[in-house]
Coordinates of N, CA and C in Angstrom, one line a residue:
M1 N 0.8 -1.1 0.2 CA 0.1 0.2 -0.1 C 1.1 1.2 0.0
P2 N 0.4 2.3 -1.3 CA 1.4 3.7 -1.2 C 1.5 4.2 0.6
L3 N 2.1 4.9 0.9 CA 2.6 4.8 1.9 C 1.0 6.7 2.4
A4 N 1.2 7.2 0.9 CA 0.3 8.4 0.9 C -0.9 7.9 1.1
S5 N -1.1 6.9 0.9 CA -2.8 6.1 1.5 C -3.2 6.3 2.3
A6 N -2.6 5.9 3.6 CA -2.5 5.4 4.8 C -2.6 7.0 5.5
G7 N -2.5 7.9 5.1 CA -2.9 9.6 6.1 C -1.4 10.0 6.2
Y8 N -0.3 9.1 5.8 CA 1.5 9.4 6.9 C 2.3 10.2 5.1
S9 N 2.7 11.0 5.9 CA 3.7 11.9 4.9 C 4.8 10.8 4.6
A10 N 4.6 10.9 3.0 CA 6.2 10.1 2.8 C 7.4 11.0 2.5
R11 N 7.8 12.0 3.1 CA 8.5 12.8 3.1 C 9.5 11.5 4.3
L12 N 11.0 12.0 4.6 CA 11.2 11.2 5.9 C 12.1 12.7 6.5
P13 N 11.7 13.4 7.4 CA 12.2 14.5 7.9 C 13.4 14.0 7.9
P14 N 14.9 15.4 8.8 CA 16.2 15.5 8.8 C 16.1 15.0 10.0
V15 N 17.4 14.7 10.6 CA 17.2 14.5 12.2 C 17.1 15.3 12.7
D16 N 16.6 15.5 13.6 CA 17.4 16.5 14.6 C 18.9 16.4 15.9
D17 N 19.8 16.7 15.5 CA 20.8 16.2 16.5 C 21.1 16.2 18.0
E18 N 20.0 17.7 17.8 CA 19.7 18.2 19.4 C 18.8 17.3 20.1
L19 N 17.3 17.4 19.6 CA 16.4 17.1 20.3 C 15.5 16.5 18.7
P20 N 15.4 15.6 18.3 CA 14.9 14.7 17.3 C 12.8 14.8 17.3
D21 N 13.1 15.0 16.6 CA 11.7 15.4 16.1 C 10.5 14.2 16.0
Y22 N 10.1 13.3 17.2 CA 10.0 12.0 16.3 C 8.4 11.7 15.9
Y23 N 7.9 12.9 15.9 CA 6.4 12.9 15.7 C 6.8 12.4 13.6
A24 N 7.8 14.2 13.8 CA 8.2 14.4 12.1 C 8.5 13.4 11.1
T25 N 9.5 12.2 12.1 CA 9.8 11.4 12.0 C 9.6 9.9 11.8
L26 N 8.3 9.9 11.8 CA 7.1 9.3 11.3 C 5.9 9.7 10.9
G27 N 6.1 11.0 10.4 CA 5.1 11.6 9.8 C 3.2 12.3 10.1
L28 N 3.6 11.9 11.7 CA 2.4 12.3 12.2 C 2.5 13.4 13.3
D29 N 1.3 14.1 13.9 CA 1.3 14.5 14.5 C 1.1 15.0 16.0
R30 N 1.2 15.5 16.7 CA 1.6 15.3 18.9 C 0.5 14.5 18.7
G31 N -0.3 15.1 18.1 CA -2.1 14.3 18.9 C -2.5 13.1 18.3
C32 N -1.6 12.6 17.9 CA -2.0 10.8 17.1 C -2.1 9.8 17.9
T33 N -2.7 8.8 17.9 CA -2.8 7.7 18.4 C -1.8 6.6 18.6
L34 N -1.9 5.9 19.3 CA -0.8 4.4 19.7 C -1.5 3.7 18.4
A35 N -1.8 3.3 17.8 CA -2.4 2.6 17.3 C -1.3 3.5 14.9
Q36 N -2.2 4.4 15.3 CA -1.3 5.8 14.4 C 0.7 5.3 14.3
I37 N 0.8 5.7 15.9 CA 2.2 5.5 15.7 C 2.4 3.7 15.0
R38 N 2.4 2.8 15.7 CA 2.3 1.3 15.2 C 2.1 1.6 13.4
A39 N 0.8 2.0 13.4 CA 0.9 1.6 11.6 C 2.2 2.7 11.1
A40 N 2.0 3.8 11.1 CA 2.9 4.7 10.9 C 4.4 4.2 10.5
Y41 N 5.0 2.9 11.7 CA 6.1 3.0 11.7 C 6.6 1.5 11.1
R42 N 5.4 1.2 10.8 CA 4.9 -0.7 10.1 C 5.9 -0.1 8.7
L43 N 4.9 1.3 7.9 CA 5.4 1.5 6.7 C 6.2 1.9 6.1
L44 N 6.9 3.0 7.6 CA 8.3 3.5 7.0 C 9.1 2.6 7.1
A45 N 9.4 1.2 7.9 CA 10.6 0.3 8.3 C 10.3 -0.2 7.0
K46 N 9.1 -1.0 6.3 CA 9.1 -1.6 5.2 C 9.4 -0.9 4.1
R47 N 9.2 0.8 3.7 CA 9.9 1.6 2.8 C 11.9 1.7 2.6
L48 N 12.2 1.3 4.6 CA 13.6 1.6 4.8 C 14.3 0.3 4.7
H49 N 13.4 -0.4 4.1 CA 14.5 -1.7 4.7 C 15.3 -2.4 3.8
P50 N 16.5 -3.0 4.2 CA 17.4 -3.1 3.3 C 17.4 -3.5 1.9
D51 N 16.4 -4.5 1.8 CA 16.8 -4.8 0.3 C 16.2 -3.9 -0.4
R52 N 15.8 -3.1 -0.4 CA 15.6 -1.9 -0.7 C 16.0 -0.7 -1.2
N53 N 16.5 -0.5 0.7 CA 17.9 0.5 0.1 C 18.9 0.0 0.3
A54 N 20.2 -1.5 -0.3 CA 20.6 -1.9 -0.1 C 22.5 -0.8 -0.6
G55 N 23.4 -0.5 0.4 CA 24.1 -0.1 1.0 C 24.3 0.9 0.8
S56 N 22.7 1.9 1.2 CA 22.4 3.3 1.7 C 22.8 3.8 3.6
L57 N 23.4 4.7 3.4 CA 24.0 4.7 4.8 C 22.8 5.3 5.0
E58 N 22.0 6.5 4.2 CA 21.2 7.4 4.9 C 19.7 6.3 5.3
A59 N 19.8 5.4 4.1 CA 18.4 4.5 5.3 C 19.1 3.7 6.5
E60 N 20.0 3.5 6.2 CA 20.7 3.0 7.4 C 20.0 3.9 9.1
E61 N 20.4 5.5 8.6 CA 20.6 6.0 10.0 C 19.3 6.5 10.4
R62 N 18.4 6.5 9.0 CA 16.7 7.2 9.5 C 16.0 5.8 9.8
T63 N 16.4 4.8 9.6 CA 16.4 3.2 10.5 C 16.6 3.5 11.8
R64 N 17.6 3.9 11.9 CA 18.1 3.7 13.1 C 17.5 4.9 14.1
T65 N 17.1 6.0 13.6 CA 16.1 7.4 14.0 C 14.6 6.9 14.4
L66 N 14.1 5.9 12.9 CA 12.1 5.6 13.0 C 12.5 4.6 13.9
N67 N 13.3 3.9 14.5 CA 13.4 2.3 15.4 C 13.3 3.8 16.5
E68 N 14.4 4.5 17.3 CA 14.2 5.4 18.7 C 13.1 6.3 18.7
A69 N 12.3 6.5 17.6 CA 11.3 7.4 17.8 C 9.9 6.1 17.9
H70 N 9.4 5.1 17.6 CA 9.1 4.6 17.6 C 8.4 3.5 19.4
D71 N 9.9 3.2 19.8 CA 10.3 3.1 20.7 C 10.0 4.2 22.0
C72 N 10.4 5.5 21.8 CA 9.6 6.2 23.0 C 8.6 6.5 22.7
L73 N 7.9 7.0 20.8 CA 6.6 7.3 21.4 C 5.4 5.8 21.9
S74 N 5.7 4.8 21.5 CA 4.7 3.4 21.8 C 4.8 3.5 23.2
D75 N 5.6 3.8 24.0 CA 6.0 3.9 25.7 C 5.1 5.1 26.4
A76 N 4.0 4.8 27.0 CA 3.6 6.2 27.4 C 4.3 7.2 28.5
G77 N 5.1 6.6 29.2 CA 6.1 7.6 30.2 C 7.0 8.1 29.7
R78 N 7.0 6.9 28.5 CA 8.7 7.8 27.7 C 7.8 8.7 26.8
R79 N 6.7 8.7 26.8 CA 6.5 9.8 25.5 C 5.6 11.5 26.5
R80 N 5.5 10.6 27.6 CA 4.8 11.8 28.4 C 6.4 12.9 28.3
A81 N 7.4 12.1 28.6 CA 8.5 12.8 29.3 C 9.1 13.4 28.0
Y82 N 9.1 12.9 26.9 CA 9.6 13.3 25.5 C 8.8 14.2 25.0
D83 N 7.0 14.4 24.7 CA 6.6 16.0 25.0 C 7.0 16.9 25.9
R84 N 7.4 16.8 27.4 CA 7.2 17.7 28.4 C 8.9 18.2 27.7
D85 N 9.6 17.9 27.8 CA 11.1 18.5 26.7 C 10.9 18.8 25.3
L86 N 9.5 18.5 24.7 CA 9.5 19.8 23.5 C 8.9 20.6 23.7
G87 N 7.8 21.1 25.2 CA 7.3 22.2 25.0 C 7.3 23.5 25.0
G88 N 9.4 23.5 25.1 CA 9.4 25.4 25.0 C 9.3 24.9 22.9
R89 N 10.3 24.2 22.1 CA 10.3 24.6 20.9 C 9.0 25.1 20.1
N90 N 9.7 25.8 19.3 CA 8.7 26.0 18.2 C 8.0 24.7 17.5
L91 N 7.3 24.3 17.2 CA 7.0 22.9 16.6 C 5.5 23.0 16.1
E92 N 4.6 22.2 15.7 CA 3.3 23.0 14.4 C 2.4 22.7 16.0
P93 N 1.4 23.9 15.3 CA 0.9 23.8 16.8 C -0.5 22.3 16.5
E94 N -0.9 21.5 18.0 CA -1.4 20.5 17.7 C -2.7 21.1 17.5
P95 N -3.5 19.9 16.4 CA -5.0 20.1 16.3 C -6.0 20.1 17.3
R96 N -7.1 20.9 17.2 CA -8.1 21.4 17.8 C -8.2 20.1 18.6
S97 N -9.2 20.3 19.6 CA -9.7 18.8 20.1 C -11.1 18.6 19.3
R98 N -11.8 17.4 19.0 CA -13.0 17.6 18.3 C -14.0 16.6 18.6
G99 N -13.5 16.9 20.6 CA -14.8 16.1 21.6 C -14.5 14.6 21.3
K100 N -15.3 14.0 22.3 CA -15.4 12.0 21.9 C -14.4 11.6 21.2
L101 N -14.2 10.5 21.0 CA -14.1 10.2 19.2 C -15.3 8.9 19.3
E102 N -16.3 8.8 18.2 CA -17.2 7.8 18.4 C -16.9 7.0 17.8
R103 N -16.9 5.8 18.6 CA -16.4 4.1 18.7 C -17.2 3.2 18.3
N104 N -18.3 3.5 18.7 CA -19.7 3.1 18.2 C -20.8 3.1 17.3
I105 N -21.4 2.4 16.4 CA -21.3 1.8 15.4 C -23.2 1.3 15.6
A106 N -24.2 1.6 15.0 CA -25.5 0.9 14.8 C -26.0 1.1 13.1
H107 N -26.4 -0.3 13.6 CA -27.1 -0.7 12.4 C -28.3 -1.5 12.0
D108 N -28.7 -1.3 11.3 CA -30.2 -2.4 11.5 C -29.8 -3.1 10.4
V109 N -30.4 -4.4 10.1 CA -31.0 -5.5 9.3 C -31.9 -6.0 8.3
H110 N -32.8 -6.3 7.5 CA -33.5 -6.4 7.3 C -33.2 -8.1 7.4
L111 N -34.1 -8.7 7.3 CA -34.3 -10.9 7.3 C -36.0 -10.3 7.0
R112 N -35.5 -11.7 6.1 CA -36.5 -12.0 5.7 C -37.6 -13.3 7.0
I113 N -38.9 -13.1 6.8 CA -39.7 -14.0 8.0 C -38.8 -14.9 8.0
E114 N -38.2 -15.8 7.3 CA -38.2 -17.8 7.4 C -36.1 -17.3 7.9
E115 N -36.0 -16.1 7.9 CA -34.1 -16.3 8.3 C -34.7 -15.9 9.6
L116 N -35.4 -14.8 9.7 CA -35.9 -14.8 11.5 C -36.0 -16.6 12.2
L117 N -37.0 -17.2 11.9 CA -37.6 -18.4 11.9 C -36.7 -19.7 12.3
R118 N -36.0 -19.5 11.0 CA -35.0 -20.3 11.2 C -32.8 -20.7 11.2
G119 N -32.6 -18.9 11.8 CA -31.8 -18.4 12.4 C -30.6 -18.5 10.4
I120 N -29.9 -17.6 10.6 CA -28.6 -17.2 9.5 C -27.2 -16.2 9.5
S121 N -26.6 -17.2 9.7 CA -25.3 -16.4 9.5 C -24.7 -15.1 8.8
L122 N -24.4 -13.6 9.5 CA -24.4 -13.1 8.1 C -23.1 -12.4 8.7
E123 N -22.4 -11.4 8.2 CA -20.8 -11.0 7.5 C -21.3 -9.7 7.3
F124 N -20.1 -8.7 8.1 CA -20.6 -7.8 8.2 C -18.7 -6.7 8.0
T125 N -18.7 -6.1 7.1 CA -17.5 -4.8 6.7 C -18.0 -4.0 7.6
V126 N -17.0 -3.1 7.9 CA -17.5 -1.5 8.3 C -16.0 -1.2 7.9
N127 N -16.3 -0.5 6.8 CA -15.4 0.7 6.1 C -14.9 1.9 6.9
D128 N -14.6 2.7 8.4 CA -14.1 3.6 8.6 C -12.9 4.6 8.6
P129 N -13.4 5.3 7.5 CA -11.5 6.1 7.7 C -10.8 6.2 8.7
A130 N -11.7 6.7 9.6 CA -10.8 6.8 11.2 C -9.8 5.1 11.6
N131 N -10.2 4.7 10.9 CA -9.6 2.6 11.7 C -8.1 3.1 10.4
V132 N -7.4 3.2 11.5 CA -5.8 3.8 10.0 C -5.2 2.5 9.7
E133 N -6.0 0.2 10.1 CA -5.9 -0.5 10.5 C -6.8 -1.4 9.1
G134 N -8.0 0.2 8.7 CA -8.2 -0.7 7.3 C -9.3 -1.1 7.6
P135 N -10.2 -1.8 7.1 CA -11.9 -2.3 6.6 C -11.6 -3.3 8.2
E136 N -12.8 -3.8 9.1 CA -13.0 -4.2 10.2 C -14.5 -5.6 9.1
T137 N -13.5 -6.2 9.1 CA -15.0 -7.7 9.5 C -15.2 -8.4 10.4
Y138 N -16.8 -8.6 10.5 CA -17.1 -9.6 11.7 C -18.3 -10.0 11.1
Q139 N -18.5 -11.6 12.3 CA -19.2 -12.1 11.9 C -20.5 -12.3 12.4
L140 N -21.6 -12.7 12.2 CA -23.0 -12.7 13.5 C -23.7 -14.1 13.2
A141 N -24.0 -14.9 14.0 CA -24.8 -16.1 14.1 C -26.2 -15.3 14.7
V142 N -26.8 -15.3 13.6 CA -28.6 -14.9 14.2 C -29.4 -15.8 14.2
P143 N -30.0 -16.6 15.9 CA -30.1 -18.3 16.7 C -31.9 -17.9 15.9
P144 N -32.2 -19.5 14.9 CA -33.4 -19.5 15.0 C -34.4 -19.0 16.5
E145 N -35.1 -18.5 16.2 CA -36.4 -18.0 16.5 C -36.1 -16.8 17.7
T146 N -35.7 -16.0 16.3 CA -35.2 -14.5 17.2 C -36.3 -13.3 17.0
A147 N -36.6 -12.4 17.7 CA -37.2 -11.6 17.3 C -37.0 -10.7 16.6
P148 N -38.1 -9.6 15.8 CA -37.8 -8.8 14.9 C -37.5 -7.7 17.0
G149 N -36.3 -7.2 16.2 CA -36.4 -6.1 17.2 C -35.3 -6.7 18.0
T150 N -34.8 -7.6 18.4 CA -33.4 -7.9 19.0 C -32.0 -7.2 18.6
R151 N -31.3 -7.0 19.4 CA -30.5 -6.1 18.9 C -29.1 -7.0 19.3
F152 N -28.1 -7.0 18.5 CA -27.2 -7.8 18.1 C -25.3 -6.5 19.3
R153 N -24.4 -6.6 20.3 CA -23.6 -5.9 20.1 C -21.7 -7.0 19.9
L154 N -21.0 -6.2 18.9 CA -20.3 -7.0 18.2 C -19.5 -5.9 18.6
P155 N -18.1 -6.4 19.7 CA -16.9 -5.6 19.7 C -16.0 -5.5 18.9
R156 N -15.3 -4.2 18.8 CA -15.0 -3.6 17.2 C -13.5 -4.0 17.9
V157 N -12.3 -4.1 16.8 CA -11.0 -4.0 16.7 C -10.7 -3.3 16.2
G158 N -9.4 -3.3 17.0 CA -8.2 -2.2 15.9 C -7.9 -0.6 16.7
T159 N -8.1 0.3 15.6 CA -8.2 1.4 16.5 C -9.4 1.5 16.9
F160 N -10.6 1.2 17.0 CA -11.7 1.6 18.1 C -11.9 0.5 18.9
D161 N -10.7 -0.4 18.9 CA -10.6 -1.4 20.4 C -11.7 -0.8 21.2
G162 N -12.4 -1.0 22.1 CA -13.5 -0.2 23.1 C -14.5 0.1 22.6
G163 N -15.0 -0.4 21.6 CA -16.1 0.2 21.0 C -17.1 -1.2 20.4
V164 N -18.2 -0.9 19.6 CA -19.5 -2.0 19.3 C -20.2 -1.3 18.0
V165 N -20.2 -2.3 17.1 CA -21.3 -2.4 16.4 C -21.9 -2.8 16.6
Q166 N -23.4 -2.6 17.0 CA -24.7 -2.7 17.7 C -26.0 -2.9 16.0
V167 N -26.2 -3.7 16.1 CA -26.6 -4.1 15.3 C -27.9 -4.7 15.6
R168 N -29.0 -4.1 15.1 CA -30.8 -4.5 15.3 C -31.1 -5.3 14.6
V169 N -32.0 -6.2 14.2 CA -32.9 -7.0 13.1 C -33.8 -6.7 12.8
K170 N -34.1 -6.2 12.0 CA -36.5 -6.2 11.7 C -36.6 -7.5 10.2
V171 N -37.6 -7.1 10.3 CA -38.2 -8.0 9.7 C -38.6 -6.9 8.1
R172 N -38.2 -7.8 7.1 CA -38.6 -7.7 6.2 C -39.6 -7.7 5.5
P173 N -41.0 -7.7 5.0 CA -42.2 -8.4 4.7 C -41.9 -8.7 3.2
G174 N -42.7 -10.3 2.9 CA -42.8 -11.1 2.2 C -43.5 -11.5 1.2
A175 N -44.0 -11.5 -0.1 CA -45.1 -11.4 -0.5 C -46.2 -12.0 -0.3
R176 N -46.6 -12.7 1.0 CA -47.9 -13.7 1.0 C -47.8 -13.7 2.4
F177 N -46.4 -12.8 3.2 CA -47.0 -12.5 4.2 C -46.5 -11.3 5.3
K178 N -47.0 -10.4 5.5 CA -47.4 -8.9 5.8 C -47.5 -9.4 7.9
P179 N -46.0 -8.3 8.5 CA -46.6 -8.4 9.7 C -46.8 -7.5 10.4
R180 N -47.3 -7.3 11.4 CA -48.2 -6.9 12.6 C -47.9 -7.3 13.2
G181 N -46.8 -6.4 14.5 CA -46.3 -6.2 15.6 C -45.6 -8.2 15.7
S182 N -46.2 -8.7 16.2 CA -45.5 -10.3 16.3 C -46.0 -11.3 15.4
D183 N -47.7 -10.9 15.3 CA -48.5 -11.6 14.5 C -48.6 -11.2 12.8
L184 N -48.5 -12.4 12.1 CA -49.0 -12.4 10.7 C -49.6 -12.1 10.0
R185 N -50.1 -11.5 8.8 CA -51.1 -11.4 8.2 C -51.0 -11.9 6.8
C186 N -51.8 -12.9 5.9 CA -52.7 -13.2 5.1 C -53.4 -13.6 4.5
D187 N -54.0 -13.4 3.7 CA -55.1 -14.2 2.6 C -55.5 -15.5 2.4
L188 N -56.6 -15.7 2.5 CA -56.8 -17.2 2.0 C -58.1 -17.0 1.0
R189 N -57.9 -17.9 -0.3 CA -58.8 -17.7 -1.2 C -59.6 -19.1 -1.3
I190 N -60.8 -19.1 -1.1 CA -61.8 -20.6 -1.0 C -63.1 -20.0 -1.5
N191 N -63.6 -21.1 -2.1 CA -64.7 -20.7 -2.6 C -65.9 -21.0 -1.8
A192 N -66.8 -19.9 -3.0 CA -68.6 -20.0 -1.7 C -68.7 -21.6 -1.3
R193 N -68.7 -22.6 -1.6 CA -69.3 -23.9 -0.6 C -68.5 -24.3 -0.3
R194 N -67.6 -24.1 0.6 CA -66.1 -23.6 1.3 C -66.5 -23.0 1.9
A195 N -66.9 -21.7 2.3 CA -68.1 -20.7 2.6 C -68.2 -21.5 3.4
A196 N -69.5 -22.3 2.4 CA -70.7 -21.9 2.9 C -70.5 -23.3 4.7
Q197 N -70.5 -24.0 3.6 CA -70.3 -25.9 4.6 C -69.0 -25.6 6.0
G198 N -67.9 -24.6 5.5 CA -66.8 -24.8 6.2 C -65.8 -26.2 6.4
G199 N -65.1 -26.0 6.9 CA -64.0 -27.3 6.8 C -62.0 -26.8 6.8
T200 N -61.7 -27.7 6.3 CA -60.0 -27.4 6.6 C -59.2 -26.8 6.0
E201 N -58.9 -26.1 5.8 CA -57.8 -26.0 4.0 C -55.9 -26.1 4.9
T202 N -55.7 -25.2 3.9 CA -53.9 -25.6 4.1 C -53.6 -24.3 3.2
L203 N -51.8 -24.0 3.8 CA -51.5 -23.1 3.3 C -50.4 -22.8 3.1
P204 N -49.1 -22.9 3.0 CA -47.8 -22.7 3.2 C -47.5 -21.9 4.2
G205 N -46.1 -22.4 5.3 CA -46.2 -21.8 6.5 C -45.1 -21.1 6.1
P206 N -44.9 -20.3 7.6 CA -44.4 -18.9 7.2 C -42.2 -19.5 7.0
A207 N -42.8 -20.7 7.5 CA -41.3 -21.1 7.8 C -40.8 -22.5 6.5
G208 N -42.1 -23.2 5.9 CA -41.6 -24.5 5.1 C -43.3 -25.0 6.1
G209 N -43.0 -25.3 5.7 CA -44.0 -26.9 5.5 C -45.5 -26.4 5.5
T210 N -46.6 -26.6 6.3 CA -47.9 -26.0 5.5 C -49.0 -25.8 6.9
V211 N -49.5 -24.9 7.2 CA -50.6 -24.3 7.7 C -51.7 -24.7 7.6
R212 N -52.2 -25.6 9.2 CA -54.2 -26.0 8.8 C -54.9 -25.1 8.9
V213 N -55.8 -24.1 8.8 CA -57.0 -23.3 9.1 C -58.2 -24.2 8.9
A214 N -58.6 -23.9 10.1 CA -60.0 -24.9 10.2 C -61.1 -23.4 10.1
V215 N -62.4 -23.5 8.5 CA -62.9 -22.7 8.1 C -63.9 -23.0 8.7
P216 N -64.5 -21.6 9.5 CA -66.2 -22.2 10.3 C -67.3 -21.8 9.2
P217 N -68.7 -23.0 9.2 CA -69.5 -22.5 8.3 C -70.3 -21.6 8.3
G218 N -70.1 -20.9 7.4 CA -70.8 -19.4 6.7 C -70.2 -18.4 7.1
V219 N -68.3 -18.6 7.4 CA -67.8 -17.4 7.4 C -67.8 -16.5 5.8
G220 N -67.9 -15.4 6.7 CA -68.2 -13.8 5.7 C -66.4 -13.9 5.0
R221 N -66.8 -13.2 3.6 CA -65.6 -12.4 3.7 C -65.1 -11.5 4.1
G222 N -63.8 -11.8 4.2 CA -63.3 -10.4 5.2 C -62.9 -10.9 6.5
E223 N -63.8 -11.9 7.4 CA -63.2 -12.5 8.5 C -61.7 -12.8 8.7
I224 N -62.0 -12.9 9.8 CA -60.0 -13.2 10.1 C -60.1 -14.3 10.6
I225 N -59.8 -15.2 10.7 CA -59.6 -16.3 11.7 C -58.0 -16.3 12.4
R226 N -57.6 -17.4 13.6 CA -56.1 -16.3 14.0 C -55.8 -17.9 14.4
V227 N -54.7 -17.9 13.8 CA -53.8 -19.6 13.9 C -53.0 -19.1 15.0
L228 N -53.1 -19.9 16.5 CA -52.5 -20.1 17.4 C -50.4 -19.8 16.7
G229 N -49.7 -19.2 17.2 CA -48.6 -19.9 17.7 C -47.5 -20.0 16.1
E230 N -48.3 -19.5 14.7 CA -47.8 -19.2 13.9 C -47.4 -18.5 13.5
G231 N -46.5 -17.3 14.0 CA -46.7 -16.0 13.5 C -44.6 -15.8 14.4
L232 N -44.5 -14.5 14.1 CA -43.5 -14.2 15.1 C -43.1 -14.4 15.8
P233 N -41.6 -14.6 16.4 CA -41.0 -15.0 17.7 C -41.2 -13.7 18.6
K234 N -41.1 -14.1 19.9 CA -41.4 -12.6 20.7 C -40.2 -12.6 21.3
A235 N -40.2 -11.4 22.3 CA -38.9 -10.7 22.7 C -38.6 -11.9 23.7
R236 N -40.3 -12.4 24.5 CA -39.5 -13.2 25.8 C -40.8 -14.5 25.3
G237 N -40.0 -14.6 23.8 CA -40.3 -16.1 23.9 C -41.5 -16.6 23.6
G238 N -42.0 -17.5 22.9 CA -43.1 -18.1 22.4 C -43.2 -17.1 20.7
R239 N -44.1 -17.6 19.3 CA -43.8 -17.0 18.7 C -45.7 -16.0 19.1
G240 N -45.9 -15.4 17.6 CA -47.3 -14.4 17.5 C -48.3 -15.4 17.0
D241 N -49.3 -15.1 16.8 CA -49.8 -16.2 16.3 C -50.2 -15.4 14.4
L242 N -50.8 -16.1 13.3 CA -51.1 -16.3 11.9 C -52.9 -15.8 12.6
L243 N -52.9 -14.3 11.1 CA -54.2 -13.9 11.2 C -54.3 -14.3 9.4
V244 N -55.5 -14.6 9.2 CA -55.7 -15.3 8.1 C -57.2 -14.4 7.2
K245 N -57.2 -13.7 6.1 CA -58.5 -12.7 6.3 C -59.0 -14.0 4.7
I246 N -60.0 -14.5 5.6 CA -61.0 -15.6 4.0 C -61.3 -14.1 3.1
T247 N -60.8 -14.9 2.0 CA -61.4 -14.1 0.6 C -62.4 -14.9 -0.1
Y248 N -63.4 -14.9 -0.9 CA -64.1 -15.5 -1.9 C -64.5 -15.0 -3.0
R249 N -65.6 -15.4 -3.8 CA -67.0 -14.4 -4.3 C -68.2 -15.4 -4.3
P250 N -68.8 -14.6 -3.5 CA -70.0 -15.4 -3.8 C -70.6 -16.3 -5.2
E251 N -71.3 -16.9 -5.0 CA -71.9 -17.6 -6.5 C -73.2 -16.7 -6.3
V252 N -73.2 -16.6 -8.3 CA -74.6 -15.6 -8.7 C -74.8 -16.4 -9.8
L253 N -76.4 -17.3 -9.0 CA -77.0 -17.7 -10.5 C -77.9 -16.7 -11.0
T254 N -77.9 -16.8 -12.3 CA -79.5 -16.9 -12.9 C -80.2 -17.0 -13.4
S255 N -81.5 -17.6 -14.1 CA -82.5 -17.5 -14.5 C -83.5 -16.3 -14.8
R256 N -84.2 -17.0 -16.0 CA -84.9 -16.3 -16.4 C -86.7 -16.1 -16.1
A257 N -87.6 -15.3 -15.5 CA -88.4 -15.5 -14.7 C -89.4 -15.6 -16.0
G258 N -89.2 -15.4 -16.9 CA -90.8 -15.9 -17.8 C -90.6 -14.9 -19.4
R259 N -92.1 -15.0 -20.1 CA -91.4 -14.2 -21.4 C -92.8 -13.2 -21.0
W260 N -92.3 -12.2 -21.5 CA -93.2 -10.6 -21.6 C -94.3 -10.5 -22.8

């Protein structure tokens, strides 16, 4: 990876014999984090490696200074003492504080009804420009019978170690079933004879298989039949219900009353 693309200066400044500017050696400012110090050191050490600078005395000297800079600034106690020594020097001013560093990320993911019921494995990639270590990849196993609105917390790594990626799962309506809280709604079309006589109908279930619906005699158009326990998972266990709306076309018989 090119050095400039990582956010560090490609210029290797000369060494100050009196008091080396270790921050400038690493191409960083005085407000840099430990992770940025380590990342800059790795990049510059690779650039100054003997395999790429065979016989270069200048590269050897800069490598020595680079190692000194890393050893000093990566140790909290030594860095504080070094910063005090730099206090009277005319250095580039530190950037203004931008407040508390945001480490947490919130993300919603919409899952199909069958994925909430059966479970699913997901992979998330976080591209945070502030993370000098690059993209973060996380794995999440959503267990079977997960209720919509459930939140999962994935600890962040790298620069944002200590933060979390909070993932909230939501339900995505399907072509057949529509969520309503923890219940699901769907339509069941029957013929007029079944509506008059009643009986049992079957329809595909939300997670596969079939669901049996008991149709009472004389059921009305638009009437709702509740099938217990065939809806979405609930946060405290169990499942909601399946609300089946009955539709049919009444029979219309035509006959001639006589001649005029």
